[in-house]
Amino acid sequence: MKLYPIQAGNFKLDGGAMFGVVPKSLWQRTNPADSNNMIDLTARCLLIEEGDRLILIDNGMGDKQSEKFFGYYYLWGDDNLDRSLGKYGFHRDDVTDVFLTHLHFDHCGGSIQWNKDGSGYEPAFKNAHYWSNADHWTWATEPNKRERASFLKENIRPIEESGQLKYVDVPENYILRNSPLGFDVFFADGHTDKQMIPMIAFEGKTVCFMADLLPTAGHVPLAYVMGYDTRPLLTLDEKDYFLKMAADNNFYLFLEHDAHNEIITVKHTEKGVRLNERYTSEEIFN
C-alpha cells in the first residue's frame, strides 16, 4: 500500500463559525485570523494505492460553481486536484473508487464536472465507484434547513444518475470493520448524519482521515466544536471517544482542513487529550 496527500485547493472561512462558542481570544492562538476574521483552510484529500485499486478520499469543492459562489470562500494558492494527482503520476481516470466522508460541498464538489458542451453534468471520475452510505445519502438529498446550503444537488444527484454510486453498511456501533474499501470506518453523527472517518492500517500504523470530526489541530480540545455542527453535544461525545482511542493507540490523524498541519498525534494529559506531535505526510508515508 502507498498513501499520497492530494491538495484539492485552499480557502478561508470565518474563524468564529469554525470554533463555535470558543472565544476568538483562545482559538486565534492556533488559527490566526485575517482582518476579515477569516482563517486559512485547505481541502487535503488522501489517495490510497493498493493492488489494482486507486482510492480517493474526498475531492474538495471542484471548479464548476460560479465566480460569485467561490467569492464567499476566498480561494487562495495554486493547489488543485489534477495537478496534485499528476505530481504522483496519476490522472483522475485512474481512480477506481471515490470515498466520500460526507456530502457537504467542500468534500464532494469535485465529484461532478460540467460535460464538454456545458449543457449538463457528468462524473469527474468516469471509471470510479462513488461510496457513501444510505443513511447519509437520504440525509443529504432530503436536507434540513440548516444544512441545505451545504448539500448542493448538482454535486449529489448526478452521482446516483450515473449508476456509479455504492453504499457501505452502517454499523450498529461506532465502527464498521473491514469495509469494502479495505479499511475500517468510524461513523459520527454530530457534524452531519453518518459522517464517515476512514481508519487505514498502514505499515504498522493507523492513519485516520479526520474530515470534519477534527478539522484542524486547533480543534483538539474537546469543547472546540464548529458552529456548523448540527448536533454539537453529540460531537463532544464522539470526539471524546475517538480522541481517547487515538491517544491510547497512537493513531496518526490526517487533517483534511488544516492548511498548516498535515498529520498529528494526540496524548492524554491532566487537562484531557491534547496535541502531541506534528508530522508531514512525507515523514509518515515514505
PDB file of C-alpha atoms in Angstrom:
ATOM      1  CA  MET A   1       0.000   0.000   0.000  1.00  0.00           C
ATOM      2  CA  LYS A   2       1.042   3.565  -0.752  1.00  0.00           C
ATOM      3  CA  LEU A   3      -0.566   6.772   0.554  1.00  0.00           C
ATOM      4  CA  TYR A   4      -0.417  10.199  -1.102  1.00  0.00           C
ATOM      5  CA  PRO A   5      -1.739  13.572   0.141  1.00  0.00           C
ATOM      6  CA  ILE A   6      -3.807  15.250  -2.579  1.00  0.00           C
ATOM      7  CA  GLN A   7      -4.289  19.007  -2.421  1.00  0.00           C
ATOM      8  CA  ALA A   8      -7.643  19.985  -3.940  1.00  0.00           C
ATOM      9  CA  GLY A   9      -7.417  23.720  -3.165  1.00  0.00           C
ATOM     10  CA  ASN A  10      -7.275  26.268  -0.352  1.00  0.00           C
ATOM     11  CA  PHE A  11      -9.968  28.569   1.010  1.00  0.00           C
ATOM     12  CA  LYS A  12     -10.949  30.631   4.039  1.00  0.00           C
ATOM     13  CA  LEU A  13     -13.881  30.514   6.447  1.00  0.00           C
ATOM     14  CA  ASP A  14     -14.985  32.684   9.332  1.00  0.00           C
ATOM     15  CA  GLY A  15     -12.981  31.761  12.416  1.00  0.00           C
ATOM     16  CA  GLY A  16     -15.951  32.203  14.733  1.00  0.00           C
ATOM     17  CA  ALA A  17     -18.020  29.754  12.681  1.00  0.00           C
ATOM     18  CA  MET A  18     -15.144  27.275  12.726  1.00  0.00           C
ATOM     19  CA  PHE A  19     -14.870  27.368  16.532  1.00  0.00           C
ATOM     20  CA  GLY A  20     -18.463  27.877  17.665  1.00  0.00           C
ATOM     21  CA  VAL A  21     -18.761  29.129  21.251  1.00  0.00           C
ATOM     22  CA  VAL A  22     -14.987  29.241  21.854  1.00  0.00           C
ATOM     23  CA  PRO A  23     -13.837  32.897  22.154  1.00  0.00           C
ATOM     24  CA  LYS A  24     -11.540  34.334  19.486  1.00  0.00           C
ATOM     25  CA  SER A  25      -9.007  35.184  22.191  1.00  0.00           C
ATOM     26  CA  LEU A  26      -8.472  31.429  22.554  1.00  0.00           C
ATOM     27  CA  TRP A  27      -8.791  30.000  19.029  1.00  0.00           C
ATOM     28  CA  GLN A  28      -6.663  32.682  17.359  1.00  0.00           C
ATOM     29  CA  ARG A  29      -3.627  31.325  19.218  1.00  0.00           C
ATOM     30  CA  THR A  30      -3.631  28.280  16.930  1.00  0.00           C
ATOM     31  CA  ASN A  31      -5.630  29.568  13.945  1.00  0.00           C
ATOM     32  CA  PRO A  32      -4.870  33.275  13.444  1.00  0.00           C
ATOM     33  CA  ALA A  33      -7.484  35.260  11.530  1.00  0.00           C
ATOM     34  CA  ASP A  34      -7.054  37.956   8.893  1.00  0.00           C
ATOM     35  CA  SER A  35      -8.664  41.406   9.025  1.00  0.00           C
ATOM     36  CA  ASN A  36     -11.991  39.884   7.913  1.00  0.00           C
ATOM     37  CA  ASN A  37     -11.894  37.282  10.700  1.00  0.00           C
ATOM     38  CA  MET A  38     -11.205  34.545   8.130  1.00  0.00           C
ATOM     39  CA  ILE A  39      -8.814  31.666   8.821  1.00  0.00           C
ATOM     40  CA  ASP A  40      -6.721  29.617   6.385  1.00  0.00           C
ATOM     41  CA  LEU A  41      -8.168  26.233   5.452  1.00  0.00           C
ATOM     42  CA  THR A  42      -7.434  23.613   2.832  1.00  0.00           C
ATOM     43  CA  ALA A  43      -9.055  20.626   1.122  1.00  0.00           C
ATOM     44  CA  ARG A  44      -6.416  17.939   1.702  1.00  0.00           C
ATOM     45  CA  CYS A  45      -7.619  14.638   0.296  1.00  0.00           C
ATOM     46  CA  LEU A  46      -5.972  11.225   0.543  1.00  0.00           C
ATOM     47  CA  LEU A  47      -5.122   8.793  -2.251  1.00  0.00           C
ATOM     48  CA  ILE A  48      -4.649   5.100  -1.445  1.00  0.00           C
ATOM     49  CA  GLU A  49      -2.843   2.883  -3.959  1.00  0.00           C
ATOM     50  CA  GLU A  50      -3.206  -0.802  -3.221  1.00  0.00           C
ATOM     51  CA  GLY A  51      -3.007  -3.525  -5.834  1.00  0.00           C
ATOM     52  CA  ASP A  52      -5.197  -2.589  -8.787  1.00  0.00           C
ATOM     53  CA  ARG A  53      -7.267  -0.099  -6.746  1.00  0.00           C
ATOM     54  CA  LEU A  54      -6.701   3.624  -6.511  1.00  0.00           C
ATOM     55  CA  ILE A  55      -8.989   5.072  -3.832  1.00  0.00           C
ATOM     56  CA  LEU A  56      -9.506   8.818  -3.407  1.00  0.00           C
ATOM     57  CA  ILE A  57     -10.971  10.030  -0.114  1.00  0.00           C
ATOM     58  CA  ASP A  58     -12.932  13.270  -0.687  1.00  0.00           C
ATOM     59  CA  ASN A  59     -12.199  15.676  -3.536  1.00  0.00           C
ATOM     60  CA  GLY A  60     -12.702  19.300  -2.462  1.00  0.00           C
ATOM     61  CA  MET A  61     -15.040  21.939  -3.889  1.00  0.00           C
ATOM     62  CA  GLY A  62     -14.399  21.276  -7.558  1.00  0.00           C
ATOM     63  CA  ASP A  63     -14.494  24.126 -10.062  1.00  0.00           C
ATOM     64  CA  LYS A  64     -17.988  24.126 -11.558  1.00  0.00           C
ATOM     65  CA  GLN A  65     -19.633  26.669  -9.248  1.00  0.00           C
ATOM     66  CA  SER A  66     -19.959  30.336 -10.150  1.00  0.00           C
ATOM     67  CA  GLU A  67     -17.416  33.058  -9.511  1.00  0.00           C
ATOM     68  CA  LYS A  68     -19.878  34.576  -7.039  1.00  0.00           C
ATOM     69  CA  PHE A  69     -20.070  31.278  -5.134  1.00  0.00           C
ATOM     70  CA  PHE A  70     -16.313  30.906  -4.845  1.00  0.00           C
ATOM     71  CA  GLY A  71     -16.048  34.572  -3.838  1.00  0.00           C
ATOM     72  CA  TYR A  72     -17.615  33.667  -0.499  1.00  0.00           C
ATOM     73  CA  TYR A  73     -14.706  31.338   0.282  1.00  0.00           C
ATOM     74  CA  TYR A  74     -11.675  33.479  -0.581  1.00  0.00           C
ATOM     75  CA  LEU A  75      -9.774  30.880  -2.597  1.00  0.00           C
ATOM     76  CA  TRP A  76      -6.003  31.199  -2.341  1.00  0.00           C
ATOM     77  CA  GLY A  77      -2.884  29.405  -3.585  1.00  0.00           C
ATOM     78  CA  ASP A  78      -2.243  27.328  -6.699  1.00  0.00           C
ATOM     79  CA  ASP A  79      -3.194  23.840  -5.499  1.00  0.00           C
ATOM     80  CA  ASN A  80      -5.725  21.829  -7.451  1.00  0.00           C
ATOM     81  CA  LEU A  81      -6.714  18.189  -7.629  1.00  0.00           C
ATOM     82  CA  ASP A  82      -5.466  17.394 -11.147  1.00  0.00           C
ATOM     83  CA  ARG A  83      -2.071  18.946 -10.570  1.00  0.00           C
ATOM     84  CA  SER A  84      -1.733  17.107  -7.262  1.00  0.00           C
ATOM     85  CA  LEU A  85      -2.672  13.754  -8.821  1.00  0.00           C
ATOM     86  CA  GLY A  86      -0.200  14.405 -11.631  1.00  0.00           C
ATOM     87  CA  LYS A  87       2.582  15.024  -9.139  1.00  0.00           C
ATOM     88  CA  TYR A  88       2.420  11.310  -8.280  1.00  0.00           C
ATOM     89  CA  GLY A  89       1.932  10.142 -11.869  1.00  0.00           C
ATOM     90  CA  PHE A  90      -1.845   9.697 -11.748  1.00  0.00           C
ATOM     91  CA  HIS A  91      -4.843  11.011 -13.685  1.00  0.00           C
ATOM     92  CA  ARG A  92      -8.403  11.189 -12.430  1.00  0.00           C
ATOM     93  CA  ASP A  93      -9.329   8.442 -14.933  1.00  0.00           C
ATOM     94  CA  ASP A  94      -7.027   6.095 -12.968  1.00  0.00           C
ATOM     95  CA  VAL A  95      -9.139   6.420  -9.820  1.00  0.00           C
ATOM     96  CA  THR A  96     -11.176   3.267  -9.173  1.00  0.00           C
ATOM     97  CA  ASP A  97     -13.038   4.404  -6.048  1.00  0.00           C
ATOM     98  CA  VAL A  98     -14.076   7.763  -4.589  1.00  0.00           C
ATOM     99  CA  PHE A  99     -14.902   7.535  -0.896  1.00  0.00           C
ATOM    100  CA  LEU A 100     -16.963  10.483   0.341  1.00  0.00           C
ATOM    101  CA  THR A 101     -16.786  11.141   4.074  1.00  0.00           C
ATOM    102  CA  HIS A 102     -19.933  13.206   3.706  1.00  0.00           C
ATOM    103  CA  LEU A 103     -21.686  15.253   1.038  1.00  0.00           C
ATOM    104  CA  HIS A 104     -21.047  18.854   2.064  1.00  0.00           C
ATOM    105  CA  PHE A 105     -19.841  20.759  -0.996  1.00  0.00           C
ATOM    106  CA  ASP A 106     -16.261  21.260   0.216  1.00  0.00           C
ATOM    107  CA  HIS A 107     -15.830  17.482   0.455  1.00  0.00           C
ATOM    108  CA  CYS A 108     -17.648  16.235  -2.647  1.00  0.00           C
ATOM    109  CA  GLY A 109     -17.831  19.151  -5.102  1.00  0.00           C
ATOM    110  CA  GLY A 110     -15.035  17.706  -7.208  1.00  0.00           C
ATOM    111  CA  SER A 111     -17.079  14.526  -7.781  1.00  0.00           C
ATOM    112  CA  ILE A 112     -19.030  16.087 -10.637  1.00  0.00           C
ATOM    113  CA  GLN A 113     -17.997  18.356 -13.516  1.00  0.00           C
ATOM    114  CA  TRP A 114     -19.613  20.085 -16.460  1.00  0.00           C
ATOM    115  CA  ASN A 115     -19.848  17.971 -19.609  1.00  0.00           C
ATOM    116  CA  LYS A 116     -17.938  19.024 -22.721  1.00  0.00           C
ATOM    117  CA  ASP A 117     -20.573  21.358 -24.143  1.00  0.00           C
ATOM    118  CA  GLY A 118     -21.558  22.795 -20.759  1.00  0.00           C
ATOM    119  CA  SER A 119     -25.131  21.594 -21.072  1.00  0.00           C
ATOM    120  CA  GLY A 120     -25.144  19.318 -18.054  1.00  0.00           C
ATOM    121  CA  TYR A 121     -23.107  17.395 -15.517  1.00  0.00           C
ATOM    122  CA  GLU A 122     -21.069  14.202 -15.559  1.00  0.00           C
ATOM    123  CA  PRO A 123     -18.879  12.287 -13.103  1.00  0.00           C
ATOM    124  CA  ALA A 124     -15.381  13.743 -12.853  1.00  0.00           C
ATOM    125  CA  PHE A 125     -14.029  10.220 -12.195  1.00  0.00           C
ATOM    126  CA  LYS A 126     -15.561   8.234 -15.021  1.00  0.00           C
ATOM    127  CA  ASN A 127     -14.028   4.891 -14.069  1.00  0.00           C
ATOM    128  CA  ALA A 128     -14.720   5.042 -10.324  1.00  0.00           C
ATOM    129  CA  HIS A 129     -17.351   3.803  -7.934  1.00  0.00           C
ATOM    130  CA  TYR A 130     -18.538   6.545  -5.559  1.00  0.00           C
ATOM    131  CA  TRP A 131     -19.021   5.384  -1.973  1.00  0.00           C
ATOM    132  CA  SER A 132     -21.434   6.858   0.587  1.00  0.00           C
ATOM    133  CA  ASN A 133     -23.927   5.235   2.976  1.00  0.00           C
ATOM    134  CA  ALA A 134     -27.691   5.017   2.628  1.00  0.00           C
ATOM    135  CA  ASP A 135     -28.491   6.977   5.784  1.00  0.00           C
ATOM    136  CA  HIS A 136     -26.283   9.917   4.885  1.00  0.00           C
ATOM    137  CA  TRP A 137     -27.437   9.879   1.260  1.00  0.00           C
ATOM    138  CA  THR A 138     -31.038  10.287   2.390  1.00  0.00           C
ATOM    139  CA  TRP A 139     -29.970  12.996   4.853  1.00  0.00           C
ATOM    140  CA  ALA A 140     -28.234  14.912   2.035  1.00  0.00           C
ATOM    141  CA  THR A 141     -30.899  14.502  -0.634  1.00  0.00           C
ATOM    142  CA  GLU A 142     -33.707  15.468   1.754  1.00  0.00           C
ATOM    143  CA  PRO A 143     -31.770  18.221   3.563  1.00  0.00           C
ATOM    144  CA  ASN A 144     -32.795  20.041   6.720  1.00  0.00           C
ATOM    145  CA  LYS A 145     -32.985  23.817   6.593  1.00  0.00           C
ATOM    146  CA  ARG A 146     -29.717  24.252   8.474  1.00  0.00           C
ATOM    147  CA  GLU A 147     -27.615  22.222   6.018  1.00  0.00           C
ATOM    148  CA  ARG A 148     -29.483  22.897   2.781  1.00  0.00           C
ATOM    149  CA  ALA A 149     -26.870  25.368   1.533  1.00  0.00           C
ATOM    150  CA  SER A 150     -24.106  22.793   2.052  1.00  0.00           C
ATOM    151  CA  PHE A 151     -25.814  19.930   0.183  1.00  0.00           C
ATOM    152  CA  LEU A 152     -25.805  21.105  -3.433  1.00  0.00           C
ATOM    153  CA  LYS A 153     -27.939  18.887  -5.659  1.00  0.00           C
ATOM    154  CA  GLU A 154     -25.564  19.318  -8.622  1.00  0.00           C
ATOM    155  CA  ASN A 155     -22.838  17.630  -6.545  1.00  0.00           C
ATOM    156  CA  ILE A 156     -25.022  14.738  -5.433  1.00  0.00           C
ATOM    157  CA  ARG A 157     -27.815  13.729  -7.811  1.00  0.00           C
ATOM    158  CA  PRO A 158     -25.562  13.144 -10.866  1.00  0.00           C
ATOM    159  CA  ILE A 159     -23.605  10.524  -8.900  1.00  0.00           C
ATOM    160  CA  GLU A 160     -26.740   8.424  -8.480  1.00  0.00           C
ATOM    161  CA  GLU A 161     -27.892   9.089 -12.042  1.00  0.00           C
ATOM    162  CA  SER A 162     -24.557   7.862 -13.391  1.00  0.00           C
ATOM    163  CA  GLY A 163     -25.044   4.412 -11.859  1.00  0.00           C
ATOM    164  CA  GLN A 164     -21.652   4.685 -10.133  1.00  0.00           C
ATOM    165  CA  LEU A 165     -22.992   5.096  -6.574  1.00  0.00           C
ATOM    166  CA  LYS A 166     -22.370   2.406  -3.972  1.00  0.00           C
ATOM    167  CA  TYR A 167     -23.066   2.250  -0.227  1.00  0.00           C
ATOM    168  CA  VAL A 168     -21.130   0.866   2.705  1.00  0.00           C
ATOM    169  CA  ASP A 169     -23.124  -0.669   5.525  1.00  0.00           C
ATOM    170  CA  VAL A 170     -23.975   1.378   8.599  1.00  0.00           C
ATOM    171  CA  PRO A 171     -22.773  -0.455  11.745  1.00  0.00           C
ATOM    172  CA  GLU A 172     -24.764  -0.836  14.936  1.00  0.00           C
ATOM    173  CA  ASN A 173     -21.945   0.780  16.928  1.00  0.00           C
ATOM    174  CA  TYR A 174     -19.358   3.404  16.016  1.00  0.00           C
ATOM    175  CA  ILE A 175     -17.045   1.351  13.790  1.00  0.00           C
ATOM    176  CA  LEU A 176     -17.534  -0.604  10.568  1.00  0.00           C
ATOM    177  CA  ARG A 177     -14.764  -3.200  10.409  1.00  0.00           C
ATOM    178  CA  ASN A 178     -13.142  -4.131   7.101  1.00  0.00           C
ATOM    179  CA  SER A 179     -15.307  -2.085   4.746  1.00  0.00           C
ATOM    180  CA  PRO A 180     -15.382  -2.945   1.010  1.00  0.00           C
ATOM    181  CA  LEU A 181     -12.587  -0.384   0.580  1.00  0.00           C
ATOM    182  CA  GLY A 182     -10.296  -2.425   2.837  1.00  0.00           C
ATOM    183  CA  PHE A 183     -10.218  -0.047   5.815  1.00  0.00           C
ATOM    184  CA  ASP A 184     -12.297   0.395   8.950  1.00  0.00           C
ATOM    185  CA  VAL A 185     -14.737   3.326   9.144  1.00  0.00           C
ATOM    186  CA  PHE A 186     -15.747   5.328  12.236  1.00  0.00           C
ATOM    187  CA  PHE A 187     -19.268   6.782  11.963  1.00  0.00           C
ATOM    188  CA  ALA A 188     -20.060  10.137  13.579  1.00  0.00           C
ATOM    189  CA  ASP A 189     -23.387  11.986  13.710  1.00  0.00           C
ATOM    190  CA  GLY A 190     -22.548  15.283  15.404  1.00  0.00           C
ATOM    191  CA  HIS A 191     -21.366  17.280  12.397  1.00  0.00           C
ATOM    192  CA  THR A 192     -23.847  15.738   9.985  1.00  0.00           C
ATOM    193  CA  ASP A 193     -25.680  12.431   9.984  1.00  0.00           C
ATOM    194  CA  LYS A 194     -23.415   9.395   9.405  1.00  0.00           C
ATOM    195  CA  GLN A 195     -20.186  11.184   8.529  1.00  0.00           C
ATOM    196  CA  MET A 196     -17.527   8.521   7.854  1.00  0.00           C
ATOM    197  CA  ILE A 197     -13.946   8.636   9.163  1.00  0.00           C
ATOM    198  CA  PRO A 198     -11.606   6.142   7.409  1.00  0.00           C
ATOM    199  CA  MET A 199      -9.135   4.305   9.657  1.00  0.00           C
ATOM    200  CA  ILE A 200      -6.380   2.902   7.444  1.00  0.00           C
ATOM    201  CA  ALA A 201      -3.889   0.236   8.522  1.00  0.00           C
ATOM    202  CA  PHE A 202      -0.564   1.308   7.003  1.00  0.00           C
ATOM    203  CA  GLU A 203       2.845  -0.216   7.760  1.00  0.00           C
ATOM    204  CA  GLY A 204       2.063  -0.959  11.388  1.00  0.00           C
ATOM    205  CA  LYS A 205       0.348   2.397  11.926  1.00  0.00           C
ATOM    206  CA  THR A 206      -3.286   3.513  11.859  1.00  0.00           C
ATOM    207  CA  VAL A 207      -3.839   6.620   9.735  1.00  0.00           C
ATOM    208  CA  CYS A 208      -7.219   8.269  10.327  1.00  0.00           C
ATOM    209  CA  PHE A 209      -8.699  10.675   7.789  1.00  0.00           C
ATOM    210  CA  MET A 210     -10.386  13.108  10.160  1.00  0.00           C
ATOM    211  CA  ALA A 211     -12.725  15.017   7.808  1.00  0.00           C
ATOM    212  CA  ASP A 212     -14.894  17.336   9.941  1.00  0.00           C
ATOM    213  CA  LEU A 213     -14.678  15.398  13.194  1.00  0.00           C
ATOM    214  CA  LEU A 214     -11.339  17.181  13.706  1.00  0.00           C
ATOM    215  CA  PRO A 215     -10.899  19.896  11.046  1.00  0.00           C
ATOM    216  CA  THR A 216      -7.606  21.358  12.325  1.00  0.00           C
ATOM    217  CA  ALA A 217      -5.036  20.776  15.050  1.00  0.00           C
ATOM    218  CA  GLY A 218      -6.579  23.736  16.854  1.00  0.00           C
ATOM    219  CA  HIS A 219      -9.783  21.733  17.351  1.00  0.00           C
ATOM    220  CA  VAL A 220      -8.230  19.035  19.574  1.00  0.00           C
ATOM    221  CA  PRO A 221      -9.558  20.403  22.929  1.00  0.00           C
ATOM    222  CA  LEU A 222     -12.938  18.818  23.481  1.00  0.00           C
ATOM    223  CA  ALA A 223     -15.058  21.989  23.598  1.00  0.00           C
ATOM    224  CA  TYR A 224     -13.586  23.341  20.351  1.00  0.00           C
ATOM    225  CA  VAL A 225     -16.524  22.351  18.140  1.00  0.00           C
ATOM    226  CA  MET A 226     -17.559  24.024  14.906  1.00  0.00           C
ATOM    227  CA  GLY A 227     -20.637  26.198  14.711  1.00  0.00           C
ATOM    228  CA  TYR A 228     -21.512  24.204  11.574  1.00  0.00           C
ATOM    229  CA  ASP A 229     -22.177  21.001  13.549  1.00  0.00           C
ATOM    230  CA  THR A 230     -25.846  20.061  13.635  1.00  0.00           C
ATOM    231  CA  ARG A 231     -25.583  18.242  16.988  1.00  0.00           C
ATOM    232  CA  PRO A 232     -22.675  19.813  18.899  1.00  0.00           C
ATOM    233  CA  LEU A 233     -23.337  17.925  22.131  1.00  0.00           C
ATOM    234  CA  LEU A 234     -23.108  14.678  20.205  1.00  0.00           C
ATOM    235  CA  THR A 235     -19.866  15.879  18.603  1.00  0.00           C
ATOM    236  CA  LEU A 236     -18.467  16.301  22.133  1.00  0.00           C
ATOM    237  CA  ASP A 237     -19.195  12.644  22.918  1.00  0.00           C
ATOM    238  CA  GLU A 238     -17.847  11.415  19.573  1.00  0.00           C
ATOM    239  CA  LYS A 239     -14.670  13.482  19.807  1.00  0.00           C
ATOM    240  CA  ASP A 240     -14.125  12.320  23.382  1.00  0.00           C
ATOM    241  CA  TYR A 241     -14.486   8.668  22.367  1.00  0.00           C
ATOM    242  CA  PHE A 242     -12.327   8.955  19.251  1.00  0.00           C
ATOM    243  CA  LEU A 243      -9.528  11.106  20.665  1.00  0.00           C
ATOM    244  CA  LYS A 244      -9.147   8.857  23.713  1.00  0.00           C
ATOM    245  CA  MET A 245      -8.911   5.895  21.351  1.00  0.00           C
ATOM    246  CA  ALA A 246      -6.375   7.801  19.226  1.00  0.00           C
ATOM    247  CA  ALA A 247      -4.248   8.649  22.289  1.00  0.00           C
ATOM    248  CA  ASP A 248      -4.420   5.075  23.580  1.00  0.00           C
ATOM    249  CA  ASN A 249      -3.333   3.611  20.246  1.00  0.00           C
ATOM    250  CA  ASN A 250      -1.057   6.352  18.863  1.00  0.00           C
ATOM    251  CA  PHE A 251      -3.220   6.910  15.790  1.00  0.00           C
ATOM    252  CA  TYR A 252      -1.892   9.287  13.139  1.00  0.00           C
ATOM    253  CA  LEU A 253      -4.602  11.867  12.444  1.00  0.00           C
ATOM    254  CA  PHE A 254      -4.607  13.129   8.863  1.00  0.00           C
ATOM    255  CA  LEU A 255      -6.157  16.611   8.874  1.00  0.00           C
ATOM    256  CA  GLU A 256      -8.291  17.464   5.855  1.00  0.00           C
ATOM    257  CA  HIS A 257      -8.792  21.168   6.557  1.00  0.00           C
ATOM    258  CA  ASP A 258      -5.657  22.304   8.414  1.00  0.00           C
ATOM    259  CA  ALA A 259      -3.656  24.408   5.943  1.00  0.00           C
ATOM    260  CA  HIS A 260      -0.516  24.290   8.080  1.00  0.00           C
ATOM    261  CA  ASN A 261      -0.521  20.870   9.791  1.00  0.00           C
ATOM    262  CA  GLU A 262      -0.868  17.656   7.795  1.00  0.00           C
ATOM    263  CA  ILE A 263      -0.742  14.894  10.394  1.00  0.00           C
ATOM    264  CA  ILE A 264      -0.784  14.943  14.200  1.00  0.00           C
ATOM    265  CA  THR A 265      -0.829  12.566  17.132  1.00  0.00           C
ATOM    266  CA  VAL A 266      -2.523  13.223  20.473  1.00  0.00           C
ATOM    267  CA  LYS A 267      -1.792  12.273  24.075  1.00  0.00           C
ATOM    268  CA  HIS A 268      -3.532  12.074  27.441  1.00  0.00           C
ATOM    269  CA  THR A 269      -2.849  14.967  29.857  1.00  0.00           C
ATOM    270  CA  GLU A 270      -4.338  16.204  33.130  1.00  0.00           C
ATOM    271  CA  LYS A 271      -6.474  18.594  31.055  1.00  0.00           C
ATOM    272  CA  GLY A 272      -7.709  15.857  28.743  1.00  0.00           C
ATOM    273  CA  VAL A 273      -6.464  14.762  25.339  1.00  0.00           C
ATOM    274  CA  ARG A 274      -4.106  17.308  23.773  1.00  0.00           C
ATOM    275  CA  LEU A 275      -1.844  17.678  20.757  1.00  0.00           C
ATOM    276  CA  ASN A 276       1.285  15.540  20.932  1.00  0.00           C
ATOM    277  CA  GLU A 277       3.377  15.668  17.738  1.00  0.00           C
ATOM    278  CA  ARG A 278       3.077  17.197  14.286  1.00  0.00           C
ATOM    279  CA  TYR A 279       4.255  15.413  11.144  1.00  0.00           C
ATOM    280  CA  THR A 280       4.406  15.974   7.418  1.00  0.00           C
ATOM    281  CA  SER A 281       2.915  13.313   5.191  1.00  0.00           C
ATOM    282  CA  GLU A 282       6.385  12.592   3.822  1.00  0.00           C
ATOM    283  CA  GLU A 283       7.569  11.629   7.316  1.00  0.00           C
ATOM    284  CA  ILE A 284       4.731   9.132   7.773  1.00  0.00           C
ATOM    285  CA  PHE A 285       4.017   7.876   4.229  1.00  0.00           C
ATOM    286  CA  ASN A 286       7.546   7.488   2.812  1.00  0.00           C
TER     287      ASN A 286
END
